Amino acid sequence: MSKICNSCGKSVDDGANFCPYCKCNTFRKANELAAPNDDLIHKLFYWSYPQGSMLSKTKLATALVFIYFAPFASMTSTIAAGIILGVIFALITLLVGIVAQ
């Protein structure tokens, strides 16, 4: 395990009482959660926990799949069909990501 020095930002061993780089003695946890936020970006790309929010790789991958497949499919058919295919592939990606957690 490790923690991050508040002064220099370098990773320090969890058992250390001071930073070997800058001699600071204040630290934060390495995987500390971000403060919860209610804007659209946090609702789309973060999972909310009681301690805070964490960036969701699953939601990010879902958005990227939609962005990739919707225009690609609409080139070969109608725009509505492209959006529907983008949504279908995005939902499949989201479900696979949730199950794999």
CSV table of C-alpha atoms in Angstrom, one decimal:
chain,number,residue,atom,x,y,z
A,1,MET,CA,0.0,0.0,0.0
A,2,SER,CA,1.1,3.6,-0.5
A,3,LYS,CA,0.0,7.1,0.3
A,4,ILE,CA,0.6,10.4,-1.5
A,5,CYS,CA,2.5,13.3,0.0
A,6,ASN,CA,0.4,16.5,0.2
A,7,SER,CA,3.4,18.7,-0.4
A,8,CYS,CA,5.3,17.1,-3.3
A,9,GLY,CA,2.7,14.7,-4.6
A,10,LYS,CA,5.0,11.7,-4.7
A,11,SER,CA,4.0,8.2,-3.7
A,12,VAL,CA,5.3,7.2,-0.2
A,13,ASP,CA,5.2,3.8,1.6
A,14,ASP,CA,2.2,3.4,3.9
A,15,GLY,CA,4.4,2.9,7.0
A,16,ALA,CA,6.4,6.1,6.5
A,17,ASN,CA,5.9,8.9,9.0
A,18,PHE,CA,7.4,11.6,6.7
A,19,CYS,CA,8.1,12.0,3.0
A,20,PRO,CA,11.7,11.0,2.1
A,21,TYR,CA,11.7,13.6,-0.7
A,22,CYS,CA,10.5,16.7,1.0
A,23,LYS,CA,10.3,15.7,4.7
A,24,CYS,CA,6.6,16.7,4.9
A,25,ASN,CA,4.4,14.7,7.3
A,26,THR,CA,0.9,15.2,5.8
A,27,PHE,CA,-0.4,12.6,3.4
A,28,ARG,CA,-3.6,11.5,1.6
A,29,LYS,CA,-4.7,8.0,0.6
A,30,ALA,CA,-3.6,6.9,-2.9
A,31,ASN,CA,-7.1,6.0,-4.1
A,32,GLU,CA,-9.0,8.7,-2.4
A,33,LEU,CA,-12.5,9.3,-3.8
A,34,ALA,CA,-13.4,12.7,-5.4
A,35,ALA,CA,-15.9,14.9,-3.6
A,36,PRO,CA,-19.5,14.3,-4.8
A,37,ASN,CA,-20.8,16.7,-7.4
A,38,ASP,CA,-24.2,16.9,-9.0
A,39,ASP,CA,-23.4,18.3,-12.4
A,40,LEU,CA,-24.1,16.4,-15.7
A,41,ILE,CA,-20.5,15.2,-16.1
A,42,HIS,CA,-20.5,13.5,-12.7
A,43,LYS,CA,-23.8,11.8,-13.3
A,44,LEU,CA,-22.7,10.5,-16.7
A,45,PHE,CA,-19.1,9.3,-15.9
A,46,TYR,CA,-18.8,8.7,-12.2
A,47,TRP,CA,-20.2,6.1,-9.7
A,48,SER,CA,-21.5,7.7,-6.5
A,49,TYR,CA,-20.5,6.2,-3.2
A,50,PRO,CA,-21.2,7.4,0.4
A,51,GLN,CA,-17.6,8.5,0.7
A,52,GLY,CA,-17.6,10.4,-2.6
A,53,SER,CA,-17.4,9.7,-6.4
A,54,MET,CA,-15.1,7.6,-8.5
A,55,LEU,CA,-14.5,7.8,-12.3
A,56,SER,CA,-16.3,4.9,-14.0
A,57,LYS,CA,-14.3,3.2,-16.7
A,58,THR,CA,-17.5,1.3,-17.7
A,59,LYS,CA,-19.5,4.5,-18.3
A,60,LEU,CA,-16.6,6.1,-20.1
A,61,ALA,CA,-16.2,3.0,-22.4
A,62,THR,CA,-20.0,3.1,-23.0
A,63,ALA,CA,-19.9,6.7,-24.1
A,64,LEU,CA,-16.9,5.9,-26.4
A,65,VAL,CA,-18.7,2.9,-28.0
A,66,PHE,CA,-21.8,5.1,-28.6
A,67,ILE,CA,-19.7,7.9,-30.2
A,68,TYR,CA,-18.0,5.3,-32.4
A,69,PHE,CA,-21.0,3.2,-33.5
A,70,ALA,CA,-23.7,5.8,-34.0
A,71,PRO,CA,-22.0,7.8,-36.9
A,72,PHE,CA,-20.5,4.6,-38.3
A,73,ALA,CA,-23.8,2.8,-38.6
A,74,SER,CA,-25.6,5.9,-39.9
A,75,MET,CA,-23.3,6.0,-42.9
A,76,THR,CA,-24.7,2.7,-44.2
A,77,SER,CA,-28.3,3.3,-43.2
A,78,THR,CA,-30.6,6.1,-41.8
A,79,ILE,CA,-29.5,8.3,-39.0
A,80,ALA,CA,-32.2,6.9,-36.6
A,81,ALA,CA,-30.9,3.3,-37.3
A,82,GLY,CA,-27.3,4.5,-36.5
A,83,ILE,CA,-28.4,6.0,-33.2
A,84,ILE,CA,-30.4,2.9,-32.3
A,85,LEU,CA,-27.4,0.7,-33.1
A,86,GLY,CA,-25.1,3.0,-31.1
A,87,VAL,CA,-27.5,2.8,-28.1
A,88,ILE,CA,-27.7,-1.0,-28.4
A,89,PHE,CA,-23.9,-1.5,-28.5
A,90,ALA,CA,-23.5,1.0,-25.7
A,91,LEU,CA,-26.0,-0.8,-23.4
A,92,ILE,CA,-24.2,-4.1,-24.1
A,93,THR,CA,-20.9,-2.5,-23.2
A,94,LEU,CA,-22.5,-1.1,-20.0
A,95,LEU,CA,-23.9,-4.4,-19.0
A,96,VAL,CA,-20.7,-6.3,-19.6
A,97,GLY,CA,-18.8,-3.7,-17.6
A,98,ILE,CA,-21.2,-3.9,-14.6
A,99,VAL,CA,-21.2,-7.7,-14.6
A,100,ALA,CA,-17.4,-7.8,-14.8
A,101,GLN,CA,-16.9,-5.6,-11.7
